[in-house]
């Protein structure tokens, strides 16, 4: 039976959408935290939607950093973590520069959710190419393999 790829790292971030308002008034923050593509996309948005977009991207970057075992200001520039969109609309992570150097051979999956003023993101790091890996027996953990957990 083929299971999902075994995660190497997990990161979670939660913030209020309005938490970034103060930081966004500082010019350096936008350039430091967001890739140029993200900044351009944000410029196309207005009001609450812009705030929601930037907060979601920031939460995703924080989750990715945690999944990589790092924190903000610990050797990976957040602008090197691009949170784009897959053709189906799901968020897609691309690692560039310092992020790619710090995580060779790693792919990142991310999910972002918004509810009211809360924004949350979770990230999983997996070995690059593991989606195409040959048949696997599942991820062994203290809780059992993937197949065992799914059968419960």
PDB file of C-alpha atoms in Angstrom:
ATOM      1  CA  UNK A   1       0.000   0.000   0.000  1.00  0.00           C
ATOM      2  CA  UNK A   2       1.326   3.436  -0.885  1.00  0.00           C
ATOM      3  CA  UNK A   3       1.171   6.047   1.871  1.00  0.00           C
ATOM      4  CA  UNK A   4       1.936   9.726   1.946  1.00  0.00           C
ATOM      5  CA  UNK A   5       5.530  10.924   2.120  1.00  0.00           C
ATOM      6  CA  UNK A   6       7.009  10.895   5.619  1.00  0.00           C
ATOM      7  CA  UNK A   7       7.320  14.446   6.931  1.00  0.00           C
ATOM      8  CA  UNK A   8      10.766  15.518   8.057  1.00  0.00           C
ATOM      9  CA  UNK A   9       9.562  18.605   9.923  1.00  0.00           C
ATOM     10  CA  UNK A  10       6.311  20.246  10.977  1.00  0.00           C
ATOM     11  CA  UNK A  11       5.673  23.920  11.632  1.00  0.00           C
ATOM     12  CA  UNK A  12       2.570  25.763  12.802  1.00  0.00           C
ATOM     13  CA  UNK A  13       1.894  29.478  13.128  1.00  0.00           C
ATOM     14  CA  UNK A  14      -1.154  31.382  14.347  1.00  0.00           C
ATOM     15  CA  UNK A  15      -1.663  35.125  14.427  1.00  0.00           C
ATOM     16  CA  UNK A  16      -4.343  37.759  14.357  1.00  0.00           C
ATOM     17  CA  UNK A  17      -4.688  39.347  10.954  1.00  0.00           C
ATOM     18  CA  UNK A  18      -4.185  42.794  12.491  1.00  0.00           C
ATOM     19  CA  UNK A  19      -0.871  41.896  14.216  1.00  0.00           C
ATOM     20  CA  UNK A  20       1.076  42.896  11.107  1.00  0.00           C
ATOM     21  CA  UNK A  21      -0.401  46.412  10.856  1.00  0.00           C
ATOM     22  CA  UNK A  22       2.273  47.995  13.066  1.00  0.00           C
ATOM     23  CA  UNK A  23       5.115  46.104  11.372  1.00  0.00           C
ATOM     24  CA  UNK A  24       3.910  46.974   7.879  1.00  0.00           C
ATOM     25  CA  UNK A  25       4.401  50.666   8.648  1.00  0.00           C
ATOM     26  CA  UNK A  26       8.155  49.980   8.673  1.00  0.00           C
ATOM     27  CA  UNK A  27       9.538  49.952   5.111  1.00  0.00           C
ATOM     28  CA  UNK A  28      12.191  47.325   5.842  1.00  0.00           C
ATOM     29  CA  UNK A  29       9.610  44.807   7.063  1.00  0.00           C
ATOM     30  CA  UNK A  30       7.766  44.416   3.764  1.00  0.00           C
ATOM     31  CA  UNK A  31      11.027  44.022   1.808  1.00  0.00           C
ATOM     32  CA  UNK A  32      12.518  41.632   4.377  1.00  0.00           C
ATOM     33  CA  UNK A  33       9.518  39.340   4.776  1.00  0.00           C
ATOM     34  CA  UNK A  34       8.006  39.115   1.311  1.00  0.00           C
ATOM     35  CA  UNK A  35       9.309  38.027  -2.086  1.00  0.00           C
ATOM     36  CA  UNK A  36       8.930  40.573  -4.880  1.00  0.00           C
ATOM     37  CA  UNK A  37       6.149  38.469  -6.449  1.00  0.00           C
ATOM     38  CA  UNK A  38       4.205  38.570  -3.173  1.00  0.00           C
ATOM     39  CA  UNK A  39       4.652  42.336  -2.866  1.00  0.00           C
ATOM     40  CA  UNK A  40       3.369  42.806  -6.422  1.00  0.00           C
ATOM     41  CA  UNK A  41       0.326  40.624  -5.722  1.00  0.00           C
ATOM     42  CA  UNK A  42      -0.381  42.571  -2.503  1.00  0.00           C
ATOM     43  CA  UNK A  43      -0.307  45.839  -4.464  1.00  0.00           C
ATOM     44  CA  UNK A  44      -3.171  44.525  -6.591  1.00  0.00           C
ATOM     45  CA  UNK A  45      -5.299  44.032  -3.457  1.00  0.00           C
ATOM     46  CA  UNK A  46      -6.908  46.598  -1.191  1.00  0.00           C
ATOM     47  CA  UNK A  47      -8.150  46.915   2.358  1.00  0.00           C
ATOM     48  CA  UNK A  48      -8.991  43.805   4.324  1.00  0.00           C
ATOM     49  CA  UNK A  49      -8.131  41.456   1.448  1.00  0.00           C
ATOM     50  CA  UNK A  50      -4.586  42.882   1.239  1.00  0.00           C
ATOM     51  CA  UNK A  51      -4.176  42.582   5.004  1.00  0.00           C
ATOM     52  CA  UNK A  52      -5.492  39.006   4.930  1.00  0.00           C
ATOM     53  CA  UNK A  53      -3.173  38.065   2.050  1.00  0.00           C
ATOM     54  CA  UNK A  54      -0.063  39.449   3.763  1.00  0.00           C
ATOM     55  CA  UNK A  55      -1.001  37.910   7.123  1.00  0.00           C
ATOM     56  CA  UNK A  56      -1.552  34.507   5.501  1.00  0.00           C
ATOM     57  CA  UNK A  57       1.786  34.666   3.709  1.00  0.00           C
ATOM     58  CA  UNK A  58       3.558  35.744   6.908  1.00  0.00           C
ATOM     59  CA  UNK A  59       1.989  32.887   8.906  1.00  0.00           C
ATOM     60  CA  UNK A  60       2.986  30.437   6.157  1.00  0.00           C
ATOM     61  CA  UNK A  61       6.594  31.691   6.186  1.00  0.00           C
ATOM     62  CA  UNK A  62       6.747  31.386   9.986  1.00  0.00           C
ATOM     63  CA  UNK A  63       5.376  27.821   9.733  1.00  0.00           C
ATOM     64  CA  UNK A  64       7.945  26.960   7.048  1.00  0.00           C
ATOM     65  CA  UNK A  65      10.770  28.355   9.178  1.00  0.00           C
ATOM     66  CA  UNK A  66       9.602  26.246  12.125  1.00  0.00           C
ATOM     67  CA  UNK A  67       9.352  23.131   9.942  1.00  0.00           C
ATOM     68  CA  UNK A  68      12.947  23.792   8.870  1.00  0.00           C
ATOM     69  CA  UNK A  69      13.990  24.071  12.515  1.00  0.00           C
ATOM     70  CA  UNK A  70      14.624  27.817  12.335  1.00  0.00           C
ATOM     71  CA  UNK A  71      13.034  30.981  13.597  1.00  0.00           C
ATOM     72  CA  UNK A  72      12.746  34.478  12.226  1.00  0.00           C
ATOM     73  CA  UNK A  73      16.218  36.100  12.031  1.00  0.00           C
ATOM     74  CA  UNK A  74      17.980  32.699  12.263  1.00  0.00           C
ATOM     75  CA  UNK A  75      19.770  32.507   8.932  1.00  0.00           C
ATOM     76  CA  UNK A  76      16.896  32.274   6.454  1.00  0.00           C
ATOM     77  CA  UNK A  77      15.493  35.467   4.978  1.00  0.00           C
ATOM     78  CA  UNK A  78      11.689  35.185   4.781  1.00  0.00           C
ATOM     79  CA  UNK A  79      11.721  36.793   1.323  1.00  0.00           C
ATOM     80  CA  UNK A  80      13.543  33.645   0.155  1.00  0.00           C
ATOM     81  CA  UNK A  81      10.394  31.643   0.967  1.00  0.00           C
ATOM     82  CA  UNK A  82       7.917  32.343  -1.821  1.00  0.00           C
ATOM     83  CA  UNK A  83       4.330  31.381  -1.057  1.00  0.00           C
ATOM     84  CA  UNK A  84       2.681  31.305  -4.460  1.00  0.00           C
ATOM     85  CA  UNK A  85      -0.336  29.510  -5.841  1.00  0.00           C
ATOM     86  CA  UNK A  86      -0.640  26.175  -7.576  1.00  0.00           C
ATOM     87  CA  UNK A  87      -2.920  25.971 -10.636  1.00  0.00           C
ATOM     88  CA  UNK A  88      -5.713  24.613  -8.404  1.00  0.00           C
ATOM     89  CA  UNK A  89      -5.438  27.659  -6.101  1.00  0.00           C
ATOM     90  CA  UNK A  90      -3.687  25.899  -3.218  1.00  0.00           C
ATOM     91  CA  UNK A  91      -0.663  27.643  -1.721  1.00  0.00           C
ATOM     92  CA  UNK A  92       2.666  26.462  -3.107  1.00  0.00           C
ATOM     93  CA  UNK A  93       6.070  27.054  -1.497  1.00  0.00           C
ATOM     94  CA  UNK A  94       9.275  27.706  -3.421  1.00  0.00           C
ATOM     95  CA  UNK A  95      12.570  27.947  -1.555  1.00  0.00           C
ATOM     96  CA  UNK A  96      15.151  30.372  -2.967  1.00  0.00           C
ATOM     97  CA  UNK A  97      18.491  31.776  -1.849  1.00  0.00           C
ATOM     98  CA  UNK A  98      19.159  31.275   1.866  1.00  0.00           C
ATOM     99  CA  UNK A  99      16.105  29.014   2.269  1.00  0.00           C
ATOM    100  CA  UNK A 100      17.164  26.684  -0.550  1.00  0.00           C
ATOM    101  CA  UNK A 101      20.725  26.570   0.793  1.00  0.00           C
ATOM    102  CA  UNK A 102      19.518  25.735   4.310  1.00  0.00           C
ATOM    103  CA  UNK A 103      17.165  23.001   3.110  1.00  0.00           C
ATOM    104  CA  UNK A 104      18.708  21.110   0.177  1.00  0.00           C
ATOM    105  CA  UNK A 105      16.681  18.148  -0.991  1.00  0.00           C
ATOM    106  CA  UNK A 106      13.545  19.325   0.801  1.00  0.00           C
ATOM    107  CA  UNK A 107      10.098  20.136  -0.522  1.00  0.00           C
ATOM    108  CA  UNK A 108       7.555  22.044   1.553  1.00  0.00           C
ATOM    109  CA  UNK A 109       3.796  21.610   1.712  1.00  0.00           C
ATOM    110  CA  UNK A 110       1.750  24.371   3.328  1.00  0.00           C
ATOM    111  CA  UNK A 111      -1.857  25.067   4.223  1.00  0.00           C
ATOM    112  CA  UNK A 112      -3.236  28.484   5.195  1.00  0.00           C
ATOM    113  CA  UNK A 113      -6.596  29.141   6.816  1.00  0.00           C
ATOM    114  CA  UNK A 114      -8.460  32.288   7.823  1.00  0.00           C
ATOM    115  CA  UNK A 115     -11.342  32.590  10.268  1.00  0.00           C
ATOM    116  CA  UNK A 116     -12.465  35.995  11.423  1.00  0.00           C
ATOM    117  CA  UNK A 117      -9.307  37.805  12.473  1.00  0.00           C
ATOM    118  CA  UNK A 118      -7.327  34.586  12.991  1.00  0.00           C
ATOM    119  CA  UNK A 119      -4.853  33.333  10.416  1.00  0.00           C
ATOM    120  CA  UNK A 120      -3.147  29.954  10.758  1.00  0.00           C
ATOM    121  CA  UNK A 121      -0.673  28.049   8.642  1.00  0.00           C
ATOM    122  CA  UNK A 122       0.885  24.624   8.885  1.00  0.00           C
ATOM    123  CA  UNK A 123       3.929  23.441   6.931  1.00  0.00           C
ATOM    124  CA  UNK A 124       5.414  20.007   6.360  1.00  0.00           C
ATOM    125  CA  UNK A 125       8.878  19.410   4.981  1.00  0.00           C
ATOM    126  CA  UNK A 126       9.352  16.215   3.000  1.00  0.00           C
ATOM    127  CA  UNK A 127      12.275  14.767   1.044  1.00  0.00           C
ATOM    128  CA  UNK A 128      12.373  16.266  -2.450  1.00  0.00           C
ATOM    129  CA  UNK A 129      10.842  13.912  -4.991  1.00  0.00           C
ATOM    130  CA  UNK A 130       9.157  11.698  -2.389  1.00  0.00           C
ATOM    131  CA  UNK A 131       5.770  12.204  -4.045  1.00  0.00           C
ATOM    132  CA  UNK A 132       7.117  10.119  -6.920  1.00  0.00           C
ATOM    133  CA  UNK A 133       8.902   7.637  -4.695  1.00  0.00           C
ATOM    134  CA  UNK A 134       8.320   3.930  -5.250  1.00  0.00           C
ATOM    135  CA  UNK A 135       5.798   2.079  -3.122  1.00  0.00           C
ATOM    136  CA  UNK A 136       6.249   2.772   0.562  1.00  0.00           C
ATOM    137  CA  UNK A 137       5.114   0.918   3.620  1.00  0.00           C
ATOM    138  CA  UNK A 138       4.132   4.088   5.466  1.00  0.00           C
ATOM    139  CA  UNK A 139       5.642   6.308   8.090  1.00  0.00           C
ATOM    140  CA  UNK A 140       6.698   4.460  11.200  1.00  0.00           C
ATOM    141  CA  UNK A 141       6.034   6.390  14.418  1.00  0.00           C
ATOM    142  CA  UNK A 142       5.283   5.693  18.036  1.00  0.00           C
ATOM    143  CA  UNK A 143       1.624   5.839  17.025  1.00  0.00           C
ATOM    144  CA  UNK A 144       2.167   3.180  14.357  1.00  0.00           C
ATOM    145  CA  UNK A 145       2.481   3.337  10.616  1.00  0.00           C
ATOM    146  CA  UNK A 146       0.306   5.442   8.358  1.00  0.00           C
ATOM    147  CA  UNK A 147      -1.703   2.371   7.364  1.00  0.00           C
ATOM    148  CA  UNK A 148      -2.324   1.442  10.989  1.00  0.00           C
ATOM    149  CA  UNK A 149      -3.501   4.957  11.930  1.00  0.00           C
ATOM    150  CA  UNK A 150      -5.747   5.204   8.868  1.00  0.00           C
ATOM    151  CA  UNK A 151      -7.410   1.869   9.646  1.00  0.00           C
ATOM    152  CA  UNK A 152      -8.422   2.987  13.144  1.00  0.00           C
TER     153      UNK A 152
END
